[in-house]
Tab-separated table of C-alpha atoms and ligand atoms in Angstrom:
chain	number	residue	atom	x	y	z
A	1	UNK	CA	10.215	13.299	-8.307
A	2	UNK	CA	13.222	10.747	-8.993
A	3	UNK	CA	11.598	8.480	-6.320
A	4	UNK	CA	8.068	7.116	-4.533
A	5	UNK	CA	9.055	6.856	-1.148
A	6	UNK	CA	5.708	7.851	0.911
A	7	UNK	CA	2.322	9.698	0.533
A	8	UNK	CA	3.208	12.178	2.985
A	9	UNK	CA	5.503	14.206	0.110
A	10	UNK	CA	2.662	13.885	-2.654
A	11	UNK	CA	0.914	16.942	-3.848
A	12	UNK	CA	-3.019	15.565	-4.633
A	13	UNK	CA	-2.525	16.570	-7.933
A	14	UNK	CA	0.547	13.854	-8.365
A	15	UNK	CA	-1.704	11.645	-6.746
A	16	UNK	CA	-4.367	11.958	-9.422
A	17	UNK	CA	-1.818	11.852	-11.992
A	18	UNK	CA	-0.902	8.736	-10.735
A	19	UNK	CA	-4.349	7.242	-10.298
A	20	UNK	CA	-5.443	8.486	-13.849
A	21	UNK	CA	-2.029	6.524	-15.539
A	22	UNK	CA	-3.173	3.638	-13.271
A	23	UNK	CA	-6.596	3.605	-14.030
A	24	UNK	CA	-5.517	3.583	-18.201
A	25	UNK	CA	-3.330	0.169	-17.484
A	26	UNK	CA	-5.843	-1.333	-15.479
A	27	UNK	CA	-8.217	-1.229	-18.605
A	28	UNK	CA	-5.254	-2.375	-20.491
A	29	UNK	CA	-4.495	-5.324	-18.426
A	30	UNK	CA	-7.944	-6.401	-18.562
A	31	UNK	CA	-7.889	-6.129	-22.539
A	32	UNK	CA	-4.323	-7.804	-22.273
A	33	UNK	CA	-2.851	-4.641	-24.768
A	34	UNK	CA	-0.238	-3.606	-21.806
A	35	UNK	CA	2.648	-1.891	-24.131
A	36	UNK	CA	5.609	-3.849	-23.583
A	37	UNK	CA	8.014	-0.775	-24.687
A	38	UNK	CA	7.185	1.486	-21.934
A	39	UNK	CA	10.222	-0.034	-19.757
A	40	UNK	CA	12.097	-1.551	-21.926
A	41	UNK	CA	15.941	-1.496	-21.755
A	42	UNK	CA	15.431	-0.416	-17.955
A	43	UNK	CA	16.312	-2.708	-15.401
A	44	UNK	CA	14.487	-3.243	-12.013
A	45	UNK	CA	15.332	-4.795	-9.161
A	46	UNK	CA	12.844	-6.099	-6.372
A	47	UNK	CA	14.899	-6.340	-2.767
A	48	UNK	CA	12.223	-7.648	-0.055
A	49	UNK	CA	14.242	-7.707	3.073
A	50	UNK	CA	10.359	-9.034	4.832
A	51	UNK	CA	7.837	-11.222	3.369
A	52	UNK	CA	5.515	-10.520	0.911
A	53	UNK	CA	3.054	-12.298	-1.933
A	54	UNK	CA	1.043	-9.481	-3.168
A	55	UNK	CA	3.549	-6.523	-3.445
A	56	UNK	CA	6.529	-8.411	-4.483
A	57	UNK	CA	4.613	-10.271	-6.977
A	58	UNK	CA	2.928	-6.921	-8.514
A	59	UNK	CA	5.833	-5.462	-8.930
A	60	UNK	CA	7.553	-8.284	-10.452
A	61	UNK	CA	4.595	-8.471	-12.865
A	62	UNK	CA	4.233	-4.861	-13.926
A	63	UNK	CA	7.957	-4.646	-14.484
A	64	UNK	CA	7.153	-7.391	-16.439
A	65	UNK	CA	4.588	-6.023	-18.609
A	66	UNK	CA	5.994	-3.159	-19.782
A	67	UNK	CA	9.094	-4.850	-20.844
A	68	UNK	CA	11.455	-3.986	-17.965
A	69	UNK	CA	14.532	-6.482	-17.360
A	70	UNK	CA	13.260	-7.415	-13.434
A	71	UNK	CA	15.267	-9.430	-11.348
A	72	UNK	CA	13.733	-10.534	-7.592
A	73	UNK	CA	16.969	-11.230	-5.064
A	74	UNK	CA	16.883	-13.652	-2.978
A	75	UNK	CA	17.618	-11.740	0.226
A	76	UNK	CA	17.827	-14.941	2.228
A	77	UNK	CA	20.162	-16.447	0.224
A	78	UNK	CA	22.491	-12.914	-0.201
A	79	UNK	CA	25.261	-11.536	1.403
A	80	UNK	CA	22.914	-10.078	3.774
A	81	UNK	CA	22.991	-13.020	5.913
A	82	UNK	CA	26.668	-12.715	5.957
A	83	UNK	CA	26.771	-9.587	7.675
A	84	UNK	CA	26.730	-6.833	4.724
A	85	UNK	CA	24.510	-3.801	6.001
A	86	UNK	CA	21.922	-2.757	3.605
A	87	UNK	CA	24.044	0.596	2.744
A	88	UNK	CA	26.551	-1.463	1.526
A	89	UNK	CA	24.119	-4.406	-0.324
A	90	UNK	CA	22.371	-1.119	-2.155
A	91	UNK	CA	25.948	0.381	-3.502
A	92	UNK	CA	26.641	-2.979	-4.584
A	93	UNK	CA	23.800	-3.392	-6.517
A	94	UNK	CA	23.684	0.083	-7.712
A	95	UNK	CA	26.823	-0.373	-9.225
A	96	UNK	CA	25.257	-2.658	-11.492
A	97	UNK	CA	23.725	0.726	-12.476
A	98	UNK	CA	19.932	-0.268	-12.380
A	99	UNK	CA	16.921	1.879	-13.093
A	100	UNK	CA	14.522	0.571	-10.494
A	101	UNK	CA	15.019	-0.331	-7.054
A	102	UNK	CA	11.796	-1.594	-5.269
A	103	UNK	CA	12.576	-2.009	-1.392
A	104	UNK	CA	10.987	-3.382	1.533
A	105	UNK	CA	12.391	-3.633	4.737
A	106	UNK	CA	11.061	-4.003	8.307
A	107	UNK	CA	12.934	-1.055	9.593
A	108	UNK	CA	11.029	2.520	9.462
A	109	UNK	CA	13.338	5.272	7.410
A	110	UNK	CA	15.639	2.514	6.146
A	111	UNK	CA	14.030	2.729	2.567
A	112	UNK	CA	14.342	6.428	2.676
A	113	UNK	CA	18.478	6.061	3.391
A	114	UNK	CA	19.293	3.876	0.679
A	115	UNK	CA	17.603	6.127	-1.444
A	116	UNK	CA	20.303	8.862	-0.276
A	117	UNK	CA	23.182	6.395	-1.354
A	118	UNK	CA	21.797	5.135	-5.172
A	119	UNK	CA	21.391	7.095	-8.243
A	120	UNK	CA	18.328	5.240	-9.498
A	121	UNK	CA	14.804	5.781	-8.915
A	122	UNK	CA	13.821	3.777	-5.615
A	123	UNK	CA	10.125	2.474	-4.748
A	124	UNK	CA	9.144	1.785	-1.166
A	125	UNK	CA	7.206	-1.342	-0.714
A	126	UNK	CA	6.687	-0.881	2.357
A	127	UNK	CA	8.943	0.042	5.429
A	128	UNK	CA	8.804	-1.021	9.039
A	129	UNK	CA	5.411	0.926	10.803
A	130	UNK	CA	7.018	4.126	8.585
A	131	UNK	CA	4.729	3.982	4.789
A	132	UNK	CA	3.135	1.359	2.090
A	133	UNK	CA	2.507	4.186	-0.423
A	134	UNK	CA	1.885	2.042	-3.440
A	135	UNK	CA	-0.881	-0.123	-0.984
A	136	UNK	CA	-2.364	3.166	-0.378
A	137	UNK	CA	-2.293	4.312	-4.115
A	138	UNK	CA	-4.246	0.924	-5.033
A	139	UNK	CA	-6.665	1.202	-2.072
A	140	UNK	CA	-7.259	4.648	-3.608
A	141	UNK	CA	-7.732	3.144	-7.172
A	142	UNK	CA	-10.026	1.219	-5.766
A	143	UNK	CA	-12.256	3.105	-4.125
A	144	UNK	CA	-12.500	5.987	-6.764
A	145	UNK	CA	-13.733	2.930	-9.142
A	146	UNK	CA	-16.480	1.453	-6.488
A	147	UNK	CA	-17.409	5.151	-5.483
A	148	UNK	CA	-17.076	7.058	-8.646
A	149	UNK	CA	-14.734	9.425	-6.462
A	150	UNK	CA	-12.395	9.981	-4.324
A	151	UNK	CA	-13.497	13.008	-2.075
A	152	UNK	CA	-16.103	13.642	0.620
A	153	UNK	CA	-16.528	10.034	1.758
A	154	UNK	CA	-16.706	8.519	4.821
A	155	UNK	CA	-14.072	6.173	5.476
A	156	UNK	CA	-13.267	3.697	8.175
A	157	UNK	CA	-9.886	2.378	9.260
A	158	UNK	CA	-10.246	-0.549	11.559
A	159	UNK	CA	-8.345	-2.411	14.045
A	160	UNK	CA	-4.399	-2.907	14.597
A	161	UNK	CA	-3.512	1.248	13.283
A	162	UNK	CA	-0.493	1.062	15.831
A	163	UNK	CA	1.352	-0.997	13.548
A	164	UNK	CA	0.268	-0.213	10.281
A	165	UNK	CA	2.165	1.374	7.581
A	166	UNK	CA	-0.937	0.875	5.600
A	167	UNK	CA	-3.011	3.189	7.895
A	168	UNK	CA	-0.320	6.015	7.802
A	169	UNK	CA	-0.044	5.860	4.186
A	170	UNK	CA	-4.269	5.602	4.061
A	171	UNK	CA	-4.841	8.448	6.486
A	172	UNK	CA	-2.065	10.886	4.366
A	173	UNK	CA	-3.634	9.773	0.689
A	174	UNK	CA	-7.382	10.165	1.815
A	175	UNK	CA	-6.661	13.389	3.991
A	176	UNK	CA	-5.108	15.054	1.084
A	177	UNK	CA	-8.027	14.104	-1.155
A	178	UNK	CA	-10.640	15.588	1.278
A	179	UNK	CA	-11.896	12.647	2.714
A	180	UNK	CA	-14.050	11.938	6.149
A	181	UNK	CA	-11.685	9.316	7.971
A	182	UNK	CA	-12.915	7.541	11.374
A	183	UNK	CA	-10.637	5.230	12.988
A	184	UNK	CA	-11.136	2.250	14.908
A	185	UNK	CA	-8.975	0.240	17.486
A	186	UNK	CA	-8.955	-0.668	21.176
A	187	UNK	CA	-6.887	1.652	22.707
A	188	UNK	CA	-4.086	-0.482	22.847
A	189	UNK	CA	-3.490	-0.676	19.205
A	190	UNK	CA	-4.132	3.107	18.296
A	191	UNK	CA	-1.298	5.402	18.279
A	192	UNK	CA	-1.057	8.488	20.015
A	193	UNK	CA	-1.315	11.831	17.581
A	194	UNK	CA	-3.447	10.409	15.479
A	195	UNK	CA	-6.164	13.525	15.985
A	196	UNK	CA	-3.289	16.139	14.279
A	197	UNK	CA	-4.359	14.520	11.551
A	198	UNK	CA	-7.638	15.469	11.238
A	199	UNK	CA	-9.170	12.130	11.746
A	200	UNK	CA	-12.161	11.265	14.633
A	201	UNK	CA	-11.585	8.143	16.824
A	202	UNK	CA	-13.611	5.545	18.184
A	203	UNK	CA	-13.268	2.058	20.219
A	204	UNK	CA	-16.132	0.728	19.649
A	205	UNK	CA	-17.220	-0.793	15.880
A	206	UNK	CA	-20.920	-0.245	15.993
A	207	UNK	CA	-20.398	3.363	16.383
A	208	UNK	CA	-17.176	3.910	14.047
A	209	UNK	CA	-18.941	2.168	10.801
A	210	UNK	CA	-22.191	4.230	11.347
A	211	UNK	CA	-22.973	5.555	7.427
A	212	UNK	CA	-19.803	4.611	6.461
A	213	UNK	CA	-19.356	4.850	2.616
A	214	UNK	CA	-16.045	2.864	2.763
A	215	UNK	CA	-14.490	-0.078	5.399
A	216	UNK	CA	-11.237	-0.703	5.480
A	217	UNK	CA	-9.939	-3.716	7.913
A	218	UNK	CA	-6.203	-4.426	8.773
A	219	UNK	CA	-4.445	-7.198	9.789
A	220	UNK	CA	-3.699	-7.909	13.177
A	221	UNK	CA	0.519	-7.733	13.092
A	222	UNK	CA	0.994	-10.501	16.288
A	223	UNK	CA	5.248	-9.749	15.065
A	224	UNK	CA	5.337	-6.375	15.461
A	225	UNK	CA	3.748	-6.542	19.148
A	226	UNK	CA	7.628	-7.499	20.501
A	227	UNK	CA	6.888	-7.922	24.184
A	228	UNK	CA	3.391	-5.531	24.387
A	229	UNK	CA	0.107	-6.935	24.992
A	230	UNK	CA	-1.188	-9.320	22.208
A	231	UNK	CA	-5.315	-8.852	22.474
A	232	UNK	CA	-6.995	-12.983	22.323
A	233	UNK	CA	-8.339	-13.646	18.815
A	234	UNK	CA	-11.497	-14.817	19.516
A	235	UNK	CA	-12.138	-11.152	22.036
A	236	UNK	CA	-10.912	-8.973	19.109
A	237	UNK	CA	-12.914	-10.762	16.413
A	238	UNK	CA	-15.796	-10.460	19.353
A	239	UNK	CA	-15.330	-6.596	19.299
A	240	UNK	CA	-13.647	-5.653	16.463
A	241	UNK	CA	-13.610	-8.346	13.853
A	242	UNK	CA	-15.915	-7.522	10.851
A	243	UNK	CA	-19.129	-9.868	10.536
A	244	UNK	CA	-22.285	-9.119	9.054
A	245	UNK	CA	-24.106	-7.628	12.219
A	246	UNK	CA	-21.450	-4.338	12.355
A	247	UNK	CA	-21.214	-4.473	8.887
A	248	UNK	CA	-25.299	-3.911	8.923
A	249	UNK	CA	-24.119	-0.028	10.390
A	250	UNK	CA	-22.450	0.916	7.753
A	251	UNK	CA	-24.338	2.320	4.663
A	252	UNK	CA	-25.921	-0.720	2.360
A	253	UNK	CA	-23.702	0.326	-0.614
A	254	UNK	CA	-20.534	0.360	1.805
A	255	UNK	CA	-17.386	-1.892	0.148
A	256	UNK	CA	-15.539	-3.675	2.146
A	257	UNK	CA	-11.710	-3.983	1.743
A	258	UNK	CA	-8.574	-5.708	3.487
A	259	UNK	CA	-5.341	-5.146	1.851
A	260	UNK	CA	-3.862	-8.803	2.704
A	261	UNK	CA	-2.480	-11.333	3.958
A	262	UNK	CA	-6.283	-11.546	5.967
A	263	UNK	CA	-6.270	-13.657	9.515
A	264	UNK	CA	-10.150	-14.940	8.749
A	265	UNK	CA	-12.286	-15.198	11.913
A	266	UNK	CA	-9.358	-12.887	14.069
A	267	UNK	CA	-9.875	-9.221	11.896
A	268	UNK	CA	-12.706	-10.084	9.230
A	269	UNK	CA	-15.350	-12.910	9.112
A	270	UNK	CA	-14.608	-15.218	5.682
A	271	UNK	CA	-18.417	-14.736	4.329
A	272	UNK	CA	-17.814	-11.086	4.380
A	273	UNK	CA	-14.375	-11.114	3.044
A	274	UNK	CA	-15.704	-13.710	-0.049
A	275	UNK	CA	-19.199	-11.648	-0.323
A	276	UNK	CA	-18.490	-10.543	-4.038
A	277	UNK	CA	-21.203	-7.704	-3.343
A	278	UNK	CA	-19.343	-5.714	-0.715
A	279	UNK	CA	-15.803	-7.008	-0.833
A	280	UNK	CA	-13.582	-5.458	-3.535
A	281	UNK	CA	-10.031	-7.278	-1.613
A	282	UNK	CA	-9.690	-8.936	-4.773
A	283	UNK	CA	-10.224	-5.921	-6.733
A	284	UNK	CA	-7.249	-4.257	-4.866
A	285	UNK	CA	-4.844	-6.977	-5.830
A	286	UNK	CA	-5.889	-6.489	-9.641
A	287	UNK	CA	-5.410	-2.666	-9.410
A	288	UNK	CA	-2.306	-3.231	-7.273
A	289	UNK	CA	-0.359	-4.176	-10.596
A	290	UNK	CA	-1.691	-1.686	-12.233
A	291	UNK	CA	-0.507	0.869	-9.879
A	292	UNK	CA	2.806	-0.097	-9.807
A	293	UNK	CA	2.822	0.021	-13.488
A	294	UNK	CA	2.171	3.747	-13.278
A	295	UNK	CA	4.338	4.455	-10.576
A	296	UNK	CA	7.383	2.491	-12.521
A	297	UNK	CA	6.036	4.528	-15.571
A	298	UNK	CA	6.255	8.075	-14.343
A	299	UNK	CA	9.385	7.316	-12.376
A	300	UNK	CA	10.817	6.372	-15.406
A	301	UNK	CA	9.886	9.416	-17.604
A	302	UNK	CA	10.966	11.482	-14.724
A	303	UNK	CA	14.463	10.001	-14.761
A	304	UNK	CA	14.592	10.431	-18.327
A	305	UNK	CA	13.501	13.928	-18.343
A	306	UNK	CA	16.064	14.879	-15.946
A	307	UNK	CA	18.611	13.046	-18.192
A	308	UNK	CA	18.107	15.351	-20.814
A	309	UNK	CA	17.422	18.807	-18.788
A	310	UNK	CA	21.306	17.584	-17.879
A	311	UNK	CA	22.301	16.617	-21.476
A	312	UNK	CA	23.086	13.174	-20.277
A	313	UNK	CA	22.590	10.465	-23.290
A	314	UNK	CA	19.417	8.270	-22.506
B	401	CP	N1	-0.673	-5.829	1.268
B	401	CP	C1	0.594	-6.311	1.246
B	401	CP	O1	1.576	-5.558	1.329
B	401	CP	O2	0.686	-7.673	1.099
B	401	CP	P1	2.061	-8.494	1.044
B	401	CP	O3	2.701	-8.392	2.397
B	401	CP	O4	1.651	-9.906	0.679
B	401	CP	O5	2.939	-7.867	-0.020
């Protein structure tokens, strides 16, 4: 594929392809032998039209590491807040004829359009409630490390799935891989459809995480609840925020993961978050660079495959 723009297109075998390349730089990082060459000459550029800390500064580092030219813009201070439309801010940029695009915007679909409009390989960090498919790649990464695998567990997805584009991306990765997935959310903050996907559903915590092998808590998004009902924080942590008494339902060996920014005391008690023998959160960050070293990899021998299938000069 020219670009990573979801799960939902992945075959599982492109997934483990991509794990496996991750899973080789993440033992590289830690040795600190990443090989600079792998993107060098290529330029990347990272356009976060929302905030971020952990995506845009993975990205920025794995472009880093393998020797790409990387260059973050500033979308507050662009052209944007002029008036120019995204459409037209891409084709600008892609006239600059980059390699890389890496894209997040708070609008679902918006990161698959521009990708329609550029000839460069374009990464979605994350759009609107739509996908995060390099957040699920890392959660993935991570769990196949803790677990030894990454099929026939039982995995929980807790709390605010209405407005997650890390859920969607979860439940399509760990679906395709054969996975057990429960979710859990007051009704209010579960979508509806979620059972086409093969998933059961529960409201209540104590009976969700029972023998779970894997828990997975998600932020509360207060700004994407424009107008709806915005649950108290100290109910939801009540019923739904993870502390050590629903943990205790779980299995003893379950991890424990969040993939950030965490609201502590609203979605996950701090002690469990920091307990270094069930929490792997800061394990995902680590193999998040690693991920999107492997995605930025493959992309890039993809591109330059295609190049030469079309007798294009490299
Ligand atoms: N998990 C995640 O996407 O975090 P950021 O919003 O900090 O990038």
């Amino acid at each position: 594929a020219r670009h990573l723009l979801g799960i939902e297109p992945l075959h599982p075998t492109e997934i483990t392809e991509l794990l496996d390349t991750a899973q080789h730089y993440a033992e590289l990082n830690r040795q600190g032998r990443a090989p600079r060459d792998v993107l060098a000459g290529l330029t990347q550029i990272n356009m976060f039209f929302e905030n971020s800390t952990r995506t845009q500064a993975s990205f920025e580092i794995a472009g880093k590491r393998l020797g790409a030219d990387v260059m973050n813009m500033a979308m507050q201070a662009s052209s944007v807040k002029k008036g120019e439309t995204l459409i037209d801010t891409a084709l600008t940029l892609n006239a600059m004829r980059p390699d890389l695009l890496v894209v997040r915007h708070p609008n679902s679909g918006a990161v698959d359009l521009l990708a329609q409009k550029v000839n460069c390989s374009v990464l979605n960090a994350g759009d609107g409630r739509h996908e995060h498919p390099t957040q699920a790649l890392l959660d993935a990464l991570t769990i196949r490390r803790a677990k030894g695998r990454l099929h026939r567990l039982s995995i929980a997805i807790c709390g605010d799935i209405a407005h997650s584009r890390v859920a969607r991306s979860n439940i399509m990765l760990l679906g395709k891989m054969e996975n057990r997935i429960r979710l859990i959310a007051p009704p209010t903050l579960m979508p509806s459809g979620v059972a086409e996907f093969g998933v059961e559903v529960f409201d209540d915590m104590e009976e969700g995480l029972r023998d779970v092998d894997v828990v997975m808590m998600l932020r509360l998004q207060k700004e994407r609840m424009d107008g709806g009902f915005i649950p108290s924080e100290r109910e939801y942590f009540h019923r739904y925020g993870l502390d050590a008494a629903k943990l205790a339902h779980a299995k003893p060996d379950a991890i424990v993961m969040h993939p950030g920014p965490m609201n502590r005391g609203v979605e996950i008690d701090g002690t469990i978050a920091d307990d270094i023998n069930r929490s792997v959160i800061q394990e995902q960050v680590e193999m998040g660079v690693a991920v999107r070293m492997a995605a930025m990899d493959l992309l890039a021998r993809n591109a330059r495959a295609a190049r030469q299938e079309t007798g294009v000069m490299a």
